[in-house]
Amino acid sequence: MKYFFKIILVGALSFKAVLSFGQAPADSLNQNLLEQAAGLAEEVLDLVTWEKGRHTVSVFPMAGYSPRTGYEIGIMPVWRIQPAGVVTSSYHRPTTIAPAFQMSSKGMYEVQLDAVVFTRRQWFFISRMKYLFLPDTFFGLGNQKKEEPYSEYELNRFSLHADILKGWNEKVFMGLRADFNQAENNDIQGDVLNPSIPGYGGGWANGLGPTLAFDTRNDLLYPSSGWFVVASALWFEDWMGSDYRFQLSSLDIRKFISVKGDKSIVGLQGYISHSNGDVPFFKLPFIGGKRMLRGIPHPHKYLDENAWFAQAEWRQDVWWRIGAVAFAGTGKVFPTISEGLFNDLHVVGGAGLRFRVLPDEGLNFRIDYGVSNNGESGIYFTIREAF
């Protein structure tokens, strides 16, 4: 991925040169060129954006690469619905619905539907429904650096994750979390994934439990100030149709700080997850992927009964609808606290670009590239911020 960094560097230097070159006439000419480029881009965006009343629909192509999936292509429409009537609550925010379809050179097929819905009576609904088929790899359990042999298998999975919350006031929300999963693991090659691993045979893992959220962010999609804290506990039981009985709990803490108005923002996140019982491997706590420690490309490369990570991100507005970020993070998975929380840490760092989908909203299409201290790397193309 060294070419990715070269493209960013050349683009940044070129952009700086355009802004700072030479005498006043040249500055004026360059400014005109920038304005013309922005105008042309706006015309192109108008071709893939439709607005009517409170509704805005934009359609974006998707492309990317990761060692797990290979080269990816896809499409992502984004439907944005503004609140109706007079907004009486600061937390009655726009609704966003984003379906997506992707396929890859390694045979992946993924269909996903993300929804974030608010109502004027302080109901808050977040859901992610996904179907995924992928020739995948099981690396075994634990935090240690992974070495071959691994197990290869065909993953066929459906999942639905949803939070339904009701506001006590404009800062505190309480409700129910639902987590439904159905997995089939076919054509298993190798002995690392074997019948002694819970989840080897696939099946259903269905859970319900309470969720408590504290939210003082000034914006849901791209906050520049405030806290967001979510605590949840889930029970997976046979009366819910689950083939496994276990518990999952998690605590997610986020803080956002404005450094120079809304042009420069620092985002901080700390996360810890605990599991107990007969946990299938596909529901064990993990630390990788596009929303956690970017730089660990396979989200389930490191799995265990417990996990924690912390990450920080600098978000910078650059020009027009374009922004840039730099991020770093660290964390690990572990079976018990006695194993130690701060030894053998995974450390990641990286950078990314942002493109604001709508001119007056903080909904971004993002490209991130991260590396880890174990020689791993990943590039991610998706909608919305990592946290």
PDB file of N, CA and C in Angstrom, residues 129-190:
ATOM      1  N   MET A 129     -28.062  -4.711   9.361  1.00  0.00           N
ATOM      2  CA  MET A 129     -28.423  -6.054   8.897  1.00  0.00           C
ATOM      3  C   MET A 129     -27.475  -6.423   7.765  1.00  0.00           C
ATOM      4  N   LYS A 130     -26.924  -7.630   7.820  1.00  0.00           N
ATOM      5  CA  LYS A 130     -25.908  -7.985   6.833  1.00  0.00           C
ATOM      6  C   LYS A 130     -25.983  -9.465   6.479  1.00  0.00           C
ATOM      7  N   TYR A 131     -25.807  -9.746   5.183  1.00  0.00           N
ATOM      8  CA  TYR A 131     -25.567 -11.108   4.717  1.00  0.00           C
ATOM      9  C   TYR A 131     -24.190 -11.129   4.080  1.00  0.00           C
ATOM     10  N   LEU A 132     -23.379 -12.141   4.446  1.00  0.00           N
ATOM     11  CA  LEU A 132     -22.009 -12.213   3.955  1.00  0.00           C
ATOM     12  C   LEU A 132     -21.672 -13.642   3.549  1.00  0.00           C
ATOM     13  N   PHE A 133     -21.182 -13.800   2.319  1.00  0.00           N
ATOM     14  CA  PHE A 133     -20.570 -15.050   1.884  1.00  0.00           C
ATOM     15  C   PHE A 133     -19.122 -14.750   1.544  1.00  0.00           C
ATOM     16  N   LEU A 134     -18.199 -15.564   2.099  1.00  0.00           N
ATOM     17  CA  LEU A 134     -16.784 -15.263   1.909  1.00  0.00           C
ATOM     18  C   LEU A 134     -15.927 -16.494   2.155  1.00  0.00           C
ATOM     19  N   PRO A 135     -15.059 -16.870   1.229  1.00  0.00           N
ATOM     20  CA  PRO A 135     -14.013 -17.836   1.548  1.00  0.00           C
ATOM     21  C   PRO A 135     -13.070 -17.201   2.573  1.00  0.00           C
ATOM     22  N   ASP A 136     -13.063 -17.716   3.786  1.00  0.00           N
ATOM     23  CA  ASP A 136     -12.439 -17.018   4.906  1.00  0.00           C
ATOM     24  C   ASP A 136     -11.352 -17.868   5.551  1.00  0.00           C
ATOM     25  N   THR A 137     -10.673 -17.262   6.546  1.00  0.00           N
ATOM     26  CA  THR A 137      -9.582 -17.913   7.269  1.00  0.00           C
ATOM     27  C   THR A 137      -9.851 -17.857   8.759  1.00  0.00           C
ATOM     28  N   PHE A 138      -9.628 -18.967   9.443  1.00  0.00           N
ATOM     29  CA  PHE A 138      -9.674 -19.007  10.905  1.00  0.00           C
ATOM     30  C   PHE A 138      -8.235 -19.139  11.401  1.00  0.00           C
ATOM     31  N   PHE A 139      -7.824 -18.149  12.223  1.00  0.00           N
ATOM     32  CA  PHE A 139      -6.430 -18.061  12.661  1.00  0.00           C
ATOM     33  C   PHE A 139      -6.198 -18.690  14.032  1.00  0.00           C
ATOM     34  N   GLY A 140      -7.246 -19.213  14.638  1.00  0.00           N
ATOM     35  CA  GLY A 140      -7.119 -19.711  15.989  1.00  0.00           C
ATOM     36  C   GLY A 140      -7.474 -18.646  17.000  1.00  0.00           C
ATOM     37  N   LEU A 141      -7.413 -18.997  18.274  1.00  0.00           N
ATOM     38  CA  LEU A 141      -7.778 -18.082  19.355  1.00  0.00           C
ATOM     39  C   LEU A 141      -6.518 -17.498  19.988  1.00  0.00           C
ATOM     40  N   GLY A 142      -6.681 -16.343  20.615  1.00  0.00           N
ATOM     41  CA  GLY A 142      -5.581 -15.760  21.357  1.00  0.00           C
ATOM     42  C   GLY A 142      -5.024 -14.499  20.735  1.00  0.00           C
ATOM     43  N   ASN A 143      -4.144 -13.837  21.498  1.00  0.00           N
ATOM     44  CA  ASN A 143      -3.583 -12.538  21.151  1.00  0.00           C
ATOM     45  C   ASN A 143      -2.239 -12.647  20.437  1.00  0.00           C
ATOM     46  N   GLN A 144      -1.650 -13.842  20.397  1.00  0.00           N
ATOM     47  CA  GLN A 144      -0.311 -14.003  19.860  1.00  0.00           C
ATOM     48  C   GLN A 144      -0.266 -13.733  18.358  1.00  0.00           C
ATOM     49  N   LYS A 145       0.931 -13.398  17.874  1.00  0.00           N
ATOM     50  CA  LYS A 145       1.117 -13.205  16.440  1.00  0.00           C
ATOM     51  C   LYS A 145       0.783 -14.501  15.720  1.00  0.00           C
ATOM     52  N   LYS A 146      -0.007 -14.397  14.670  1.00  0.00           N
ATOM     53  CA  LYS A 146      -0.506 -15.598  13.997  1.00  0.00           C
ATOM     54  C   LYS A 146       0.486 -16.109  12.951  1.00  0.00           C
ATOM     55  N   GLU A 147       0.689 -17.400  12.970  1.00  0.00           N
ATOM     56  CA  GLU A 147       1.552 -18.057  11.999  1.00  0.00           C
ATOM     57  C   GLU A 147       0.846 -19.298  11.459  1.00  0.00           C
ATOM     58  N   GLU A 148       1.169 -19.647  10.236  1.00  0.00           N
ATOM     59  CA  GLU A 148       0.557 -20.836   9.632  1.00  0.00           C
ATOM     60  C   GLU A 148       0.973 -22.088  10.413  1.00  0.00           C
ATOM     61  N   PRO A 149       0.120 -23.141  10.364  1.00  0.00           N
ATOM     62  CA  PRO A 149      -1.033 -23.330   9.482  1.00  0.00           C
ATOM     63  C   PRO A 149      -2.302 -22.663  10.030  1.00  0.00           C
ATOM     64  N   TYR A 150      -3.190 -22.278   9.111  1.00  0.00           N
ATOM     65  CA  TYR A 150      -4.513 -21.786   9.441  1.00  0.00           C
ATOM     66  C   TYR A 150      -5.552 -22.765   8.884  1.00  0.00           C
ATOM     67  N   SER A 151      -6.804 -22.460   9.172  1.00  0.00           N
ATOM     68  CA  SER A 151      -7.898 -23.213   8.548  1.00  0.00           C
ATOM     69  C   SER A 151      -8.627 -22.314   7.559  1.00  0.00           C
ATOM     70  N   GLU A 152      -8.859 -22.828   6.373  1.00  0.00           N
ATOM     71  CA  GLU A 152      -9.655 -22.124   5.372  1.00  0.00           C
ATOM     72  C   GLU A 152     -11.056 -22.727   5.352  1.00  0.00           C
ATOM     73  N   TYR A 153     -12.059 -21.883   5.181  1.00  0.00           N
ATOM     74  CA  TYR A 153     -13.434 -22.374   5.144  1.00  0.00           C
ATOM     75  C   TYR A 153     -14.316 -21.372   4.416  1.00  0.00           C
ATOM     76  N   GLU A 154     -15.501 -21.800   4.050  1.00  0.00           N
ATOM     77  CA  GLU A 154     -16.482 -20.916   3.417  1.00  0.00           C
ATOM     78  C   GLU A 154     -17.447 -20.413   4.479  1.00  0.00           C
ATOM     79  N   LEU A 155     -17.438 -19.118   4.667  1.00  0.00           N
ATOM     80  CA  LEU A 155     -18.309 -18.473   5.653  1.00  0.00           C
ATOM     81  C   LEU A 155     -19.602 -18.045   4.968  1.00  0.00           C
ATOM     82  N   ASN A 156     -20.722 -18.392   5.583  1.00  0.00           N
ATOM     83  CA  ASN A 156     -22.038 -18.020   5.073  1.00  0.00           C
ATOM     84  C   ASN A 156     -22.840 -17.528   6.264  1.00  0.00           C
ATOM     85  N   ARG A 157     -23.032 -16.202   6.364  1.00  0.00           N
ATOM     86  CA  ARG A 157     -23.530 -15.662   7.628  1.00  0.00           C
ATOM     87  C   ARG A 157     -24.552 -14.551   7.421  1.00  0.00           C
ATOM     88  N   PHE A 158     -25.581 -14.588   8.271  1.00  0.00           N
ATOM     89  CA  PHE A 158     -26.571 -13.511   8.365  1.00  0.00           C
ATOM     90  C   PHE A 158     -26.509 -12.934   9.773  1.00  0.00           C
ATOM     91  N   SER A 159     -26.584 -11.603   9.876  1.00  0.00           N
ATOM     92  CA  SER A 159     -26.576 -10.979  11.199  1.00  0.00           C
ATOM     93  C   SER A 159     -27.494  -9.762  11.215  1.00  0.00           C
ATOM     94  N   LEU A 160     -28.095  -9.531  12.374  1.00  0.00           N
ATOM     95  CA  LEU A 160     -28.921  -8.355  12.617  1.00  0.00           C
ATOM     96  C   LEU A 160     -28.593  -7.828  14.001  1.00  0.00           C
ATOM     97  N   HIS A 161     -28.104  -6.601  14.043  1.00  0.00           N
ATOM     98  CA  HIS A 161     -27.747  -5.952  15.296  1.00  0.00           C
ATOM     99  C   HIS A 161     -28.565  -4.672  15.391  1.00  0.00           C
ATOM    100  N   ALA A 162     -29.305  -4.497  16.486  1.00  0.00           N
ATOM    101  CA  ALA A 162     -30.189  -3.341  16.595  1.00  0.00           C
ATOM    102  C   ALA A 162     -30.261  -2.845  18.033  1.00  0.00           C
ATOM    103  N   ASP A 163     -30.260  -1.521  18.179  1.00  0.00           N
ATOM    104  CA  ASP A 163     -30.503  -0.852  19.459  1.00  0.00           C
ATOM    105  C   ASP A 163     -31.788  -0.046  19.341  1.00  0.00           C
ATOM    106  N   ILE A 164     -32.691  -0.237  20.304  1.00  0.00           N
ATOM    107  CA  ILE A 164     -33.924   0.556  20.375  1.00  0.00           C
ATOM    108  C   ILE A 164     -33.898   1.289  21.714  1.00  0.00           C
ATOM    109  N   LEU A 165     -33.761   2.615  21.664  1.00  0.00           N
ATOM    110  CA  LEU A 165     -33.542   3.406  22.865  1.00  0.00           C
ATOM    111  C   LEU A 165     -34.606   4.483  23.004  1.00  0.00           C
ATOM    112  N   LYS A 166     -34.946   4.809  24.256  1.00  0.00           N
ATOM    113  CA  LYS A 166     -35.883   5.899  24.568  1.00  0.00           C
ATOM    114  C   LYS A 166     -35.184   6.884  25.490  1.00  0.00           C
ATOM    115  N   GLY A 167     -35.280   8.162  25.153  1.00  0.00           N
ATOM    116  CA  GLY A 167     -34.602   9.177  25.943  1.00  0.00           C
ATOM    117  C   GLY A 167     -35.340   9.510  27.231  1.00  0.00           C
ATOM    118  N   TRP A 168     -34.605   9.454  28.358  1.00  0.00           N
ATOM    119  CA  TRP A 168     -35.133  10.000  29.608  1.00  0.00           C
ATOM    120  C   TRP A 168     -35.170  11.520  29.504  1.00  0.00           C
ATOM    121  N   ASN A 169     -34.140  12.057  28.884  1.00  0.00           N
ATOM    122  CA  ASN A 169     -34.046  13.482  28.577  1.00  0.00           C
ATOM    123  C   ASN A 169     -33.224  13.576  27.293  1.00  0.00           C
ATOM    124  N   GLU A 170     -32.590  14.710  27.025  1.00  0.00           N
ATOM    125  CA  GLU A 170     -31.853  14.861  25.782  1.00  0.00           C
ATOM    126  C   GLU A 170     -30.423  14.331  25.875  1.00  0.00           C
ATOM    127  N   LYS A 171     -30.064  13.714  27.000  1.00  0.00           N
ATOM    128  CA  LYS A 171     -28.706  13.210  27.160  1.00  0.00           C
ATOM    129  C   LYS A 171     -28.644  11.730  27.517  1.00  0.00           C
ATOM    130  N   VAL A 172     -29.651  11.208  28.177  1.00  0.00           N
ATOM    131  CA  VAL A 172     -29.616   9.837  28.681  1.00  0.00           C
ATOM    132  C   VAL A 172     -30.695   9.015  27.971  1.00  0.00           C
ATOM    133  N   PHE A 173     -30.266   7.876  27.407  1.00  0.00           N
ATOM    134  CA  PHE A 173     -31.160   6.979  26.687  1.00  0.00           C
ATOM    135  C   PHE A 173     -31.043   5.580  27.276  1.00  0.00           C
ATOM    136  N   MET A 174     -32.157   4.890  27.352  1.00  0.00           N
ATOM    137  CA  MET A 174     -32.165   3.524  27.860  1.00  0.00           C
ATOM    138  C   MET A 174     -33.065   2.674  26.982  1.00  0.00           C
ATOM    139  N   GLY A 175     -32.673   1.425  26.751  1.00  0.00           N
ATOM    140  CA  GLY A 175     -33.498   0.588  25.902  1.00  0.00           C
ATOM    141  C   GLY A 175     -32.983  -0.827  25.794  1.00  0.00           C
ATOM    142  N   LEU A 176     -33.227  -1.419  24.623  1.00  0.00           N
ATOM    143  CA  LEU A 176     -32.973  -2.844  24.390  1.00  0.00           C
ATOM    144  C   LEU A 176     -32.020  -3.009  23.221  1.00  0.00           C
ATOM    145  N   ARG A 177     -31.084  -3.945  23.383  1.00  0.00           N
ATOM    146  CA  ARG A 177     -30.202  -4.332  22.284  1.00  0.00           C
ATOM    147  C   ARG A 177     -30.551  -5.751  21.852  1.00  0.00           C
ATOM    148  N   ALA A 178     -30.672  -5.954  20.539  1.00  0.00           N
ATOM    149  CA  ALA A 178     -30.944  -7.276  19.970  1.00  0.00           C
ATOM    150  C   ALA A 178     -29.792  -7.656  19.049  1.00  0.00           C
ATOM    151  N   ASP A 179     -29.375  -8.917  19.135  1.00  0.00           N
ATOM    152  CA  ASP A 179     -28.249  -9.391  18.340  1.00  0.00           C
ATOM    153  C   ASP A 179     -28.572 -10.806  17.853  1.00  0.00           C
ATOM    154  N   PHE A 180     -28.883 -10.940  16.564  1.00  0.00           N
ATOM    155  CA  PHE A 180     -29.264 -12.220  15.972  1.00  0.00           C
ATOM    156  C   PHE A 180     -28.260 -12.598  14.886  1.00  0.00           C
ATOM    157  N   ASN A 181     -27.780 -13.833  14.927  1.00  0.00           N
ATOM    158  CA  ASN A 181     -26.748 -14.291  14.004  1.00  0.00           C
ATOM    159  C   ASN A 181     -27.002 -15.734  13.593  1.00  0.00           C
ATOM    160  N   GLN A 182     -26.826 -16.017  12.300  1.00  0.00           N
ATOM    161  CA  GLN A 182     -26.905 -17.382  11.802  1.00  0.00           C
ATOM    162  C   GLN A 182     -25.682 -17.637  10.931  1.00  0.00           C
ATOM    163  N   ALA A 183     -24.927 -18.692  11.258  1.00  0.00           N
ATOM    164  CA  ALA A 183     -23.675 -18.957  10.563  1.00  0.00           C
ATOM    165  C   ALA A 183     -23.630 -20.378  10.042  1.00  0.00           C
ATOM    166  N   GLU A 184     -23.064 -20.534   8.858  1.00  0.00           N
ATOM    167  CA  GLU A 184     -22.733 -21.843   8.294  1.00  0.00           C
ATOM    168  C   GLU A 184     -21.254 -21.818   7.908  1.00  0.00           C
ATOM    169  N   ASN A 185     -20.510 -22.817   8.361  1.00  0.00           N
ATOM    170  CA  ASN A 185     -19.094 -22.924   8.028  1.00  0.00           C
ATOM    171  C   ASN A 185     -18.914 -24.182   7.186  1.00  0.00           C
ATOM    172  N   ASN A 186     -18.634 -23.994   5.907  1.00  0.00           N
ATOM    173  CA  ASN A 186     -18.576 -25.108   4.969  1.00  0.00           C
ATOM    174  C   ASN A 186     -17.166 -25.302   4.418  1.00  0.00           C
ATOM    175  N   ASP A 187     -16.924 -26.519   3.915  1.00  0.00           N
ATOM    176  CA  ASP A 187     -15.672 -26.845   3.242  1.00  0.00           C
ATOM    177  C   ASP A 187     -14.451 -26.461   4.088  1.00  0.00           C
ATOM    178  N   ILE A 188     -14.438 -26.889   5.329  1.00  0.00           N
ATOM    179  CA  ILE A 188     -13.369 -26.537   6.266  1.00  0.00           C
ATOM    180  C   ILE A 188     -12.107 -27.329   5.929  1.00  0.00           C
ATOM    181  N   GLN A 189     -11.007 -26.597   5.743  1.00  0.00           N
ATOM    182  CA  GLN A 189      -9.718 -27.190   5.421  1.00  0.00           C
ATOM    183  C   GLN A 189      -8.748 -26.910   6.562  1.00  0.00           C
ATOM    184  N   GLY A 190      -8.008 -27.909   7.018  1.00  0.00           N
ATOM    185  CA  GLY A 190      -7.050 -27.718   8.089  1.00  0.00           C
ATOM    186  C   GLY A 190      -7.641 -28.070   9.436  1.00  0.00           C
TER     187      GLY A 190
END
